[in-house]
Short mmCIF file of C-alpha atoms and ligand atoms in Angstrom, two decimals:
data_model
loop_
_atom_site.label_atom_id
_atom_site.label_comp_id
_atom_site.label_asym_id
_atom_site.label_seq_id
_atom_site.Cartn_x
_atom_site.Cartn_y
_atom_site.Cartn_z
CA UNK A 1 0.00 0.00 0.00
CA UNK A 2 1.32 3.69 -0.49
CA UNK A 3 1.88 5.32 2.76
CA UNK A 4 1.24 9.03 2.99
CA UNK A 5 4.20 10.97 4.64
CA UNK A 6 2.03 12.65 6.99
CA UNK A 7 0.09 9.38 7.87
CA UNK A 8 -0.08 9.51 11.99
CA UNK A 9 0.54 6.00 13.44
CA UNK A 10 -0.37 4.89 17.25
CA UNK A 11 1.27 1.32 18.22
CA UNK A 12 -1.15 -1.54 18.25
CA UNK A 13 -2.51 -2.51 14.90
CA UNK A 14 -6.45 -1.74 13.67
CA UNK A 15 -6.35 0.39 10.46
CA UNK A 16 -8.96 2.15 8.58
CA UNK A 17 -8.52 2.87 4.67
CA UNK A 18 -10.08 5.62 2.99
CA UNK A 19 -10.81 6.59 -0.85
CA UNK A 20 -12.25 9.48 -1.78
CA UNK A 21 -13.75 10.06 -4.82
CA UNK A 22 -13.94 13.27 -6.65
CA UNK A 23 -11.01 15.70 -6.38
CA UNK A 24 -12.83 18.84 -6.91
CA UNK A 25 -13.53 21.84 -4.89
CA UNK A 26 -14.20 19.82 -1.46
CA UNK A 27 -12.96 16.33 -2.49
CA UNK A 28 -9.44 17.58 -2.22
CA UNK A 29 -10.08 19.79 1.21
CA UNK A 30 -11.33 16.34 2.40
CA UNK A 31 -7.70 14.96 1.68
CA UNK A 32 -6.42 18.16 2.89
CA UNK A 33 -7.87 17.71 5.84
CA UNK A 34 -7.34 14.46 6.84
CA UNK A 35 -3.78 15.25 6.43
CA UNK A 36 -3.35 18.38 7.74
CA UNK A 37 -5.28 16.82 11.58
CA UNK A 38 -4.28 13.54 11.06
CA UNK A 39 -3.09 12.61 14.48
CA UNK A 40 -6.44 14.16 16.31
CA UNK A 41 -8.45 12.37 13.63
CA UNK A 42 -7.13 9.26 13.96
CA UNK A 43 -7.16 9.47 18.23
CA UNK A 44 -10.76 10.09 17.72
CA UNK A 45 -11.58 7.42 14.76
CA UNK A 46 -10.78 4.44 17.44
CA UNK A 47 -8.89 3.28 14.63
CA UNK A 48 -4.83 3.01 14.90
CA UNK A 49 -4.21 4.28 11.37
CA UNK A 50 -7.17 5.95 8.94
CA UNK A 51 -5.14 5.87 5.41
CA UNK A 52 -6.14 7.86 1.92
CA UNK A 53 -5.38 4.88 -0.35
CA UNK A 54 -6.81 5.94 -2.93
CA UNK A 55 -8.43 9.12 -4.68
CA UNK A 56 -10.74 8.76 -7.65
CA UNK A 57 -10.44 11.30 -10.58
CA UNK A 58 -10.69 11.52 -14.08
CA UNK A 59 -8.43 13.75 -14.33
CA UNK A 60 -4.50 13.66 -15.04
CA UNK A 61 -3.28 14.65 -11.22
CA UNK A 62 0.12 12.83 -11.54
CA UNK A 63 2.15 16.02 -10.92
CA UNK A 64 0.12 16.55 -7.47
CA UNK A 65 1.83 16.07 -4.40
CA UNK A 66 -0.49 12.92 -3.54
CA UNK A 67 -0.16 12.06 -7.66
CA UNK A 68 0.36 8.58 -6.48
CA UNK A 69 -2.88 8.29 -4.43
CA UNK A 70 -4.60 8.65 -7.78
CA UNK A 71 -6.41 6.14 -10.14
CA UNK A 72 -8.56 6.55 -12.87
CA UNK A 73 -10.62 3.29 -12.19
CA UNK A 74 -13.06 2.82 -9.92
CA UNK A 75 -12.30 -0.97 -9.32
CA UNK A 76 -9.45 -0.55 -8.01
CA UNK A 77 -11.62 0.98 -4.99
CA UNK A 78 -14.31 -1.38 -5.04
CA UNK A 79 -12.34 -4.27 -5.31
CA UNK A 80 -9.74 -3.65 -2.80
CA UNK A 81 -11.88 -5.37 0.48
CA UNK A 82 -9.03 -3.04 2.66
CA UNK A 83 -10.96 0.28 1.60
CA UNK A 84 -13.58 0.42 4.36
CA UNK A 85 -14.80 4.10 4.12
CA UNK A 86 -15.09 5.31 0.52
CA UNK A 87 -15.69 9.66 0.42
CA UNK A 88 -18.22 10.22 -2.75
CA UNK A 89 -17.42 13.79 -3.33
CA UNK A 90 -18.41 13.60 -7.08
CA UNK A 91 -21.78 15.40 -7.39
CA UNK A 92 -24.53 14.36 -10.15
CA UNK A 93 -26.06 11.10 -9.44
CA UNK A 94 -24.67 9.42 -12.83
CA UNK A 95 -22.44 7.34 -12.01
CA UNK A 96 -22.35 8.51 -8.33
CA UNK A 97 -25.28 6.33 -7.47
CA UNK A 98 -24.14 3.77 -9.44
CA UNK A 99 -20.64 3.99 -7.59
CA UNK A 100 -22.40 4.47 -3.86
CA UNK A 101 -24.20 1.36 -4.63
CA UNK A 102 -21.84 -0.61 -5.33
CA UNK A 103 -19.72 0.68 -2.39
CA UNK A 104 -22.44 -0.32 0.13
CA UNK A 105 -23.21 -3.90 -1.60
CA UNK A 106 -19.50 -4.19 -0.70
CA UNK A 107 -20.06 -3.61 2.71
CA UNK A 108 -17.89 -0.38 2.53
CA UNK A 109 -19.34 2.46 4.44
CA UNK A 110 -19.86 5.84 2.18
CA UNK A 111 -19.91 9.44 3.46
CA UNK A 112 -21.34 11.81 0.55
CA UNK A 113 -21.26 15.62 0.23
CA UNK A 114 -23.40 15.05 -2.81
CA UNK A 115 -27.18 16.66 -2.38
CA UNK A 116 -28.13 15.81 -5.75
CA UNK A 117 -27.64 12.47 -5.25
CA UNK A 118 -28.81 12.14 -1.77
CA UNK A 119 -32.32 13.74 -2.64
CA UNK A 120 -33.13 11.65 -5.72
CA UNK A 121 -31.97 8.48 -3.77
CA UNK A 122 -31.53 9.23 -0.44
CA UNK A 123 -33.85 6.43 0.62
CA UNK A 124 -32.77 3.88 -1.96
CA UNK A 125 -29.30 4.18 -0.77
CA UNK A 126 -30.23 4.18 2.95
CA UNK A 127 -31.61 1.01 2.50
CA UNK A 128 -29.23 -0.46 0.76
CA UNK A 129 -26.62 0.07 4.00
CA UNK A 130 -29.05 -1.03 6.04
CA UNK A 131 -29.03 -4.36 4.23
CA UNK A 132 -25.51 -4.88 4.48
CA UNK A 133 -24.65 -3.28 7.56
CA UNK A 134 -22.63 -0.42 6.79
CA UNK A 135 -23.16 3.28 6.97
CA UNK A 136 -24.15 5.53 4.59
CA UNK A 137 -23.69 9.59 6.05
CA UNK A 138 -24.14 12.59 4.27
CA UNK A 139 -23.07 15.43 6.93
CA UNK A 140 -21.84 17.79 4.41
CA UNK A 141 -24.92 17.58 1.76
CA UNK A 142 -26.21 20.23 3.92
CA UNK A 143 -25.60 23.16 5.50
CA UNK A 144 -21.65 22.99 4.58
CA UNK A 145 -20.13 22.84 7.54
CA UNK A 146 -22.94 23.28 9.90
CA UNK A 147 -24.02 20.16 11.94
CA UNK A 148 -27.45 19.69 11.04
CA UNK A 149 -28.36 16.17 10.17
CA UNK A 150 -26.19 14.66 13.08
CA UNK A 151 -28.55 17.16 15.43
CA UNK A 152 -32.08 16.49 13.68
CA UNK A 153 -31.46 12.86 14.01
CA UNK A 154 -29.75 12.37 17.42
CA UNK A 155 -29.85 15.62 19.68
CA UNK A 156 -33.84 16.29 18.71
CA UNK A 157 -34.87 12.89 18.05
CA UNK A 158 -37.39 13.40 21.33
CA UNK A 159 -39.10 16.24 19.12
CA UNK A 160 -42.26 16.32 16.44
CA UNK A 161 -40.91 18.76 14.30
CA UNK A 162 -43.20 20.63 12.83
CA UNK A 163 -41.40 22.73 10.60
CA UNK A 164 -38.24 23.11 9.04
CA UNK A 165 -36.57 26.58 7.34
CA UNK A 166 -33.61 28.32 6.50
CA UNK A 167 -31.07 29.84 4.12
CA UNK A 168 -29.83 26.92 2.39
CA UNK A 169 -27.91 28.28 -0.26
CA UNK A 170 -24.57 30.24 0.09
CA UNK A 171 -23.97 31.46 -3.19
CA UNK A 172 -27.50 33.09 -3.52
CA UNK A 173 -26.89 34.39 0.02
CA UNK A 174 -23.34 36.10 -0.65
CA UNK A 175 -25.23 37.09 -4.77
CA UNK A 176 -27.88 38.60 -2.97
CA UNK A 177 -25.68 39.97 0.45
CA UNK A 178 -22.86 41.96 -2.11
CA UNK A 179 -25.87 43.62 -4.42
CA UNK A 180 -27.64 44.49 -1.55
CA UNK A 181 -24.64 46.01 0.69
CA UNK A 182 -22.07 46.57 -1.45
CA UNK A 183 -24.08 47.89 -4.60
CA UNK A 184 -22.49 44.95 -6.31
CA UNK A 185 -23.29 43.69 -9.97
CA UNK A 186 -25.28 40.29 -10.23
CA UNK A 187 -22.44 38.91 -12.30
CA UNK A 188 -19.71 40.07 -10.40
CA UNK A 189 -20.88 38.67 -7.20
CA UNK A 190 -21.23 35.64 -8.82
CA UNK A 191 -17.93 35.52 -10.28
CA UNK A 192 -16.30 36.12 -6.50
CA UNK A 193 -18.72 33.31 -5.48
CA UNK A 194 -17.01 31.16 -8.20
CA UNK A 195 -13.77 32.40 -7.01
CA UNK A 196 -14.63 31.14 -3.50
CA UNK A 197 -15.59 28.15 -4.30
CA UNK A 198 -19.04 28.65 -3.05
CA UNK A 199 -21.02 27.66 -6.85
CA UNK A 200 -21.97 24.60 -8.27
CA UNK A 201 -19.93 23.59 -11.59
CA UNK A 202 -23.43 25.10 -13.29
CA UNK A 203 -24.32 27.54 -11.20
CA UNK A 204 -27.89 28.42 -12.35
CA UNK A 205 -28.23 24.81 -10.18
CA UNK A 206 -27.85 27.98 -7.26
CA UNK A 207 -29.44 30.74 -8.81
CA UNK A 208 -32.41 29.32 -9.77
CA UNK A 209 -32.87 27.74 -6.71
CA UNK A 210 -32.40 24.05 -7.46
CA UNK A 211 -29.18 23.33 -5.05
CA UNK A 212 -31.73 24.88 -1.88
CA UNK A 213 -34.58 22.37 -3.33
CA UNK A 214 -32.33 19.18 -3.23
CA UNK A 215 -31.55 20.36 0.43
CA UNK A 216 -35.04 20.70 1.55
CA UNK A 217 -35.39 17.52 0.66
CA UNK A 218 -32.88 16.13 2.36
CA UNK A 219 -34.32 17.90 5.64
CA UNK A 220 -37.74 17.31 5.76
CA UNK A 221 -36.84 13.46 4.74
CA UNK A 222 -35.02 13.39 7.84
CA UNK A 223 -37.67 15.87 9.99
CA UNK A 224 -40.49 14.00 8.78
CA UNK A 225 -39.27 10.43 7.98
CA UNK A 226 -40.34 10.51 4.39
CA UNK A 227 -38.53 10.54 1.46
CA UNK A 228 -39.33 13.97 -0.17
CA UNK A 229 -37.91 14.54 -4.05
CA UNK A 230 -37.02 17.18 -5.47
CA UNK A 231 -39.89 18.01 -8.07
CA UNK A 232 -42.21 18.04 -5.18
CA UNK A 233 -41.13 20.83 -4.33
CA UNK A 234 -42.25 24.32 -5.45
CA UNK A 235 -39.02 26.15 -6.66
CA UNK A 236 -38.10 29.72 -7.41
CA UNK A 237 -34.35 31.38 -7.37
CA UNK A 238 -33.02 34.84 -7.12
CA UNK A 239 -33.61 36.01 -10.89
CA UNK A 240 -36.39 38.14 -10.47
CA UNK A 241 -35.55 39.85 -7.06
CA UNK A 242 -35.76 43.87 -8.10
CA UNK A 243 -33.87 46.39 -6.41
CA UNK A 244 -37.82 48.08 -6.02
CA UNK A 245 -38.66 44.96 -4.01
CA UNK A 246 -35.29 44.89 -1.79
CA UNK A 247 -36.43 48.59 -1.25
CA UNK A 248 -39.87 48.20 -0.39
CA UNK A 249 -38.56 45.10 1.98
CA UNK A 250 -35.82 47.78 3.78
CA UNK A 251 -38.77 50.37 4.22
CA UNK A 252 -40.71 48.00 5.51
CA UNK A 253 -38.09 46.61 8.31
CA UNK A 254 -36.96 43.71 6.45
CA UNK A 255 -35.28 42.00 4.04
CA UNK A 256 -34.92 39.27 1.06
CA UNK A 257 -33.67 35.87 2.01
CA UNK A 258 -33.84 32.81 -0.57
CA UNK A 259 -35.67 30.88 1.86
CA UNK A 260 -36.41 26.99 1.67
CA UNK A 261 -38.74 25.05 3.93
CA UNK A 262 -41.16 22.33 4.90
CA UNK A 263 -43.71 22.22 6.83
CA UNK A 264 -46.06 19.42 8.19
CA UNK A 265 -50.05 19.76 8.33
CA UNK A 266 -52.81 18.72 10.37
CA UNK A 267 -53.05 15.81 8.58
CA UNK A 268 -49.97 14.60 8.39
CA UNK A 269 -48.83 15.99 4.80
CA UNK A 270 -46.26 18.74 4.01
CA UNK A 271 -45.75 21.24 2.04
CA UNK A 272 -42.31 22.25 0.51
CA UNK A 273 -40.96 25.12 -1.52
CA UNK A 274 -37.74 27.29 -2.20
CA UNK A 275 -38.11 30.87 -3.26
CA UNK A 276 -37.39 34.22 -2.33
CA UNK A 277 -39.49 35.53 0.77
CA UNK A 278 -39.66 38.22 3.43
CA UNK A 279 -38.47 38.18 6.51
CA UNK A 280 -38.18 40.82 9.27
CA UNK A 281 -35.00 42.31 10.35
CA UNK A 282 -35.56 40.80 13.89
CA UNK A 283 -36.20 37.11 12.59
CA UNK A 284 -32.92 34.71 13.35
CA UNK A 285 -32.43 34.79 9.41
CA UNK A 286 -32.28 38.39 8.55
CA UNK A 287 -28.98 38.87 9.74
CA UNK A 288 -27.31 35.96 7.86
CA UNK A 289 -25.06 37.28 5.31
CA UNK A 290 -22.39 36.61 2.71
CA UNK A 291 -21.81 32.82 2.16
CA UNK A 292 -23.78 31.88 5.85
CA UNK A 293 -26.45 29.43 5.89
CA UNK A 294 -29.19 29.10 9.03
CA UNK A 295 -31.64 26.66 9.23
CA UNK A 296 -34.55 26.85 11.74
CA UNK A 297 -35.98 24.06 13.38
CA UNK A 298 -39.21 24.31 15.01
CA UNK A 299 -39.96 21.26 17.62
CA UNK A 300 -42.66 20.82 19.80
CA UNK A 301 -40.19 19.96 22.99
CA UNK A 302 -37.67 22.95 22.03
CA UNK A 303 -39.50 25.60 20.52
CA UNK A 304 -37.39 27.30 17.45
CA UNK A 305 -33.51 26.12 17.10
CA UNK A 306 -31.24 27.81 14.78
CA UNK A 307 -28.02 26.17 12.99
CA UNK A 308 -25.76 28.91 11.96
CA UNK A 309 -22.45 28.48 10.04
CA UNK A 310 -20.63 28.65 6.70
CA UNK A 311 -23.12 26.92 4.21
CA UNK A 312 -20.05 26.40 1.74
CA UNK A 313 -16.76 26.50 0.43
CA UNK A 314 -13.78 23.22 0.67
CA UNK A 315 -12.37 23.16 4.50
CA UNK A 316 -15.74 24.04 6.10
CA UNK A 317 -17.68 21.13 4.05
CA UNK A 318 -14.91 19.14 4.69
CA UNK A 319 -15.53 19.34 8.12
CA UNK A 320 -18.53 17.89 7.55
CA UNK A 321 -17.13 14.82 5.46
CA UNK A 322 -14.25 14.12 7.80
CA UNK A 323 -17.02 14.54 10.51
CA UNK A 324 -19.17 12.03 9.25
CA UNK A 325 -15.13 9.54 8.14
CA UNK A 326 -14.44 9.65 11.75
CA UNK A 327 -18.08 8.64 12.54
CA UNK A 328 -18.26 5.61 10.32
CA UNK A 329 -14.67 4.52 11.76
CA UNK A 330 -16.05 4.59 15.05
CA UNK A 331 -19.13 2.37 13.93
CA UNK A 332 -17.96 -0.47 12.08
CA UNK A 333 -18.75 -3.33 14.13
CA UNK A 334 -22.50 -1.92 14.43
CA UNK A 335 -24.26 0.31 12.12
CA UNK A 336 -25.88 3.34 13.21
CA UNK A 337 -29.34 3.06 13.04
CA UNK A 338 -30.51 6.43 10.90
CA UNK A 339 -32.74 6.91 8.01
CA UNK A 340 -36.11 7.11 6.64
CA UNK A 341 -39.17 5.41 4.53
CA UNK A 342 -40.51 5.67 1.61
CA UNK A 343 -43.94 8.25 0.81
CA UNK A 344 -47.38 7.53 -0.09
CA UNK A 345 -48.89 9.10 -3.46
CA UNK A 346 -49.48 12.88 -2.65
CA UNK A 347 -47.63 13.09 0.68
CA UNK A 348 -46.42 16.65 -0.16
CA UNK A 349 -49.17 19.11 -0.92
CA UNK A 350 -49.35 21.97 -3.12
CA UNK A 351 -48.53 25.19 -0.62
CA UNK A 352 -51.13 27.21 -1.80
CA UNK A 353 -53.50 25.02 0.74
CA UNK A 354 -51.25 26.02 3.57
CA UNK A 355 -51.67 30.03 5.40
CA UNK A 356 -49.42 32.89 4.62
CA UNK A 357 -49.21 36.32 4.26
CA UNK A 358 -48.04 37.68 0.64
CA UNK A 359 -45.91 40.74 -0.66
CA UNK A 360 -46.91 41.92 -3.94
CA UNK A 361 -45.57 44.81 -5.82
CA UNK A 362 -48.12 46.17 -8.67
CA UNK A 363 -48.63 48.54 -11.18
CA UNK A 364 -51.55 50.82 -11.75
CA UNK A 365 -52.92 53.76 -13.73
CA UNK A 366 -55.33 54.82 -10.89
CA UNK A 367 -53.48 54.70 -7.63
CA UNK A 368 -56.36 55.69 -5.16
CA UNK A 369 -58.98 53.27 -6.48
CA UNK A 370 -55.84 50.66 -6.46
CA UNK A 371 -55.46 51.63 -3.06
CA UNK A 372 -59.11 51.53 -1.79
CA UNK A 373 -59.78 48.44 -3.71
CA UNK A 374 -56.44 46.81 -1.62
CA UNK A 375 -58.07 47.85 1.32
CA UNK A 376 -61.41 46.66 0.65
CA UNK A 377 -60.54 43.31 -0.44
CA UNK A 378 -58.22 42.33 2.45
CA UNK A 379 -58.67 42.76 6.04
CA UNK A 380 -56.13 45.67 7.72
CA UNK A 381 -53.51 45.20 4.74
CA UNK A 382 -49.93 46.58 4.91
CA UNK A 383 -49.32 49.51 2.53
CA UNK A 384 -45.88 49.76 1.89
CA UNK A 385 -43.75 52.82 0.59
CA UNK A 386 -39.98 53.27 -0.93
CA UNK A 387 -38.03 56.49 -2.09
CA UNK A 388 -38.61 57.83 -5.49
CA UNK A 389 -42.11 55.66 -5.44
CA UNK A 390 -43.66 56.25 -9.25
CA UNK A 391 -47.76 57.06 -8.86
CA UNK A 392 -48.22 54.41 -11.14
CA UNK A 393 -46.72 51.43 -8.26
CA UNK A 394 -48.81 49.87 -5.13
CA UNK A 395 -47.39 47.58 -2.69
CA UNK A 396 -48.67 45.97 -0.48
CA UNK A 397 -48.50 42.98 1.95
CA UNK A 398 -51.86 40.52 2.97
CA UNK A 399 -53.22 39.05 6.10
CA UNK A 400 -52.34 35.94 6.68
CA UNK A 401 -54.84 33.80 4.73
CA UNK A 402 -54.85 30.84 2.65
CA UNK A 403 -52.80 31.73 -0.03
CA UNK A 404 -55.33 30.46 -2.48
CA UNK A 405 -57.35 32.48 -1.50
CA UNK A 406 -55.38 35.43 -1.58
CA UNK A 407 -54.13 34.97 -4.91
CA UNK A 408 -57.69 34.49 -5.90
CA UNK A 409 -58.38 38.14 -4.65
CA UNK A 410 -55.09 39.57 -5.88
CA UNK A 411 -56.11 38.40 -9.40
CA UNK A 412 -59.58 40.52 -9.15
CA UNK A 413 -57.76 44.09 -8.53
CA UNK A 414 -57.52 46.09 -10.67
CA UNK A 415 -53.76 46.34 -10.73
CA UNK A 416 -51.17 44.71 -13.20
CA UNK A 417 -48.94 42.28 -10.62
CA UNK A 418 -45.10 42.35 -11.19
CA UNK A 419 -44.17 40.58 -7.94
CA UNK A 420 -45.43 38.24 -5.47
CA UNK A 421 -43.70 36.97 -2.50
CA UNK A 422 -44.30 34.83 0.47
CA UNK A 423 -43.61 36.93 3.97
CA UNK A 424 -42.35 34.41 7.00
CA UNK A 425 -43.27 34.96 10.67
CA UNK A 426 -39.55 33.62 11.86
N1 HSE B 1 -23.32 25.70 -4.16
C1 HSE B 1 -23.64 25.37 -2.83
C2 HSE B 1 -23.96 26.65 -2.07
C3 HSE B 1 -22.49 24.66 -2.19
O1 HSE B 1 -23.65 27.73 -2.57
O2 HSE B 1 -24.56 26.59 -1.00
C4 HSE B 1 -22.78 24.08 -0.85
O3 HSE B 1 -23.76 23.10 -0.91
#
């Protein structure tokens, strides 16, 4: 076996290898890590060596410092029964999911920072470890560094949770935090979010909103012990945020957030959706800025919880992998027992059957019967007023109704809508 140079050795004899797949943006902080607090690492794996043997990558990384770590086929991974912990840190699901399989049939415990791949098969691949007794942990697929699926699963297992938010996105977060602040163009920000390391290799997966929706999933799978997937859930990015609304938001005390969320009815069904919302600039999420993710977690034993931390970029979501390495070293004579099922037909429900109130920004030739009509059709709305207001704009925000029905009566004015947005109560 190749040794690393920096491989930290106690006396005594049980060793742990590791492959990591993917050398990308947090594939190779993953290796970074190990190496750089290998000798902590290893104290607390319970293991007497934890080795990188080898590092999946179709790329030519000969001339690397750990060039000979690398192979370009994946059997040489699956095939070598000394690799116990295998790092998917490839993204997509094709041929991650093929690979992950595999892995697990092998009885090789996978940690994943992959979202994509843990919302379209979270379940399937859950099951599979179950089957043959290894783990499969996906720390990092969330939050970036933040512990959150550790702490839904373990640390507020006594809870119902009955709803689950937060800003699950750090490139829309720093996007939106640098125009907002720093007068910053849409591309630039982007660009320095690129830079960062923050982005997805296509990063309209972040603008528009998809990245947050594969997270959601993830979450209320784990809140609500269903498997949730990702075109169940209503999905909006950052595209059409106007500097008007982010004004009429500021007037108003508050600001935009790219918000995801799920949330569990009466009847045992949930609704779940990603989009921009409003928030007040005394909810937990208003202040989180630049590349920061929060998630809320309401529970009926705790009340709300908040998770705050970098949502992104290699060492902090390397954290999370190395977390979830040292984890699965520690459990290899008995699995941990984590997952969820499988849904029935129609488990998550369209959101305009759940309550909310609405922002909507309008236009109108006739402001005062705009106005009176507003204030006819909804009981004690919220008129709201920016700087350098044109006659011709109304907004407004709702009661908080069933936002069928409010959309219903939004449609009758007589105004011409150019914006709609949920407003949260966090
Ligand atoms: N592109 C993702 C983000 C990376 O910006 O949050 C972390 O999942």
């Amino acid at each position: 076996m190749l040794k690393c140079p920096y491989i930290y050795c106690l006396p005594g004899g049980r060793e742990m290898q590791i492959a990591i797949m993917g050398f990308g943006t947090i594939g190779s902080g993953v290796a970074e890590l190990l190496l750089k607090n290998q000798k902590s690492i290893v104290a607390k794996s319970g293991h007497n060596t934890l080795d990188i043997k080898y590092i999946l990558d179709i790329r030519d990384f000969s001339n690397h410092e750990l060039g000979k770590y690398f192979t370009t086929d994946f059997n040489d991974i699956l095939n070598d029964a000394s690799v116990g912990i295998v790092v998917e840190c490839m993204g997509g699901t094709t041929p991650a999911y093929e690979y992950v399989s595999s892995c697990l049939k092998a009885g090789k415990s996978v940690v994943s920072s992959n979202k994509e791949l843990v919302a379209a098969k979270g379940y399937e691949l859950l099951e599979l470890a179950k089957e043959n007794n290894v783990n499969f942990l996906f720390e990092a697929s969330v939050g970036g560094g933040i512990p959150i699926i550790r702490p839904i699963s373990q640390c507020l297992a006594a809870n119902e949770i009955g709803e689950i938010a937060g800003i699950l996105n750090g490139t829309t977060n720093f996007i939106l935090t640098k125009m907002i602040e720093d007068g910053m163009a849409f591309e630039d920000a982007l660009k320095l979010a690129q830079d960062n390391g923050y982005a997805e290799r296509d990063p309209s997966a972040d603008i528009l909103g998809h990245d947050a929706a594969r997270k959601i999933c993830i979450l209320a799978s784990l809140c609500f012990g269903k498997h949730v997937y990702p075109d169940a859930v209503e999905t909006e990015g950052i595209t059409n945020i106007t500097s008007e609304d982010v004004a009429y938001a500021k007037n108003w005390g508050g600001v935009i957030k790219l918000i995801g969320r799920a949330k569990l009815n009466d009847s045992g069904k949930i609704s779940a959706t990603v989009g921009p919302c409003l928030i007040q600039n005394h909810s937990q999420l208003a202040s989180v800025d630049d590349v920061f993710n929060a998630i809320l977690v309401r529970g009926d034993a705790i009340g709300d919880v908040v998770f705050y931390g970098k949502g992104a970029g290699k060492l902090p979501t390397a954290s999370a992998v190395v977390a979830d390495v040292i984890d699965c070293a520690k459990h290899t004579a008995k699995r941990k027992a984590f997952g969820w099922g499988p849904a029935e037909e129609n488990y998550v429900i369209d959101p305009l059957l759940q309550s909310t109130s609405l922002y909507v920004r309008a236009e109108t030739q006739d402001y005062v019967t705009a106005f009176n009509e507003v204030n006819k059709s909804f009981e004690s709305p919220v008129i709201l007023h920016r700087e350098d207001e044109p006659k011709t704009e109304i907004a407004f925000i709702t009661p908080v109704m069933r936002e069928k029905e409010a959309r219903a009566v939004i449609e009758k004015l007589p105004i011409k809508v150019n914006a709609v947005l949920r407003v949260l109560d966090y």
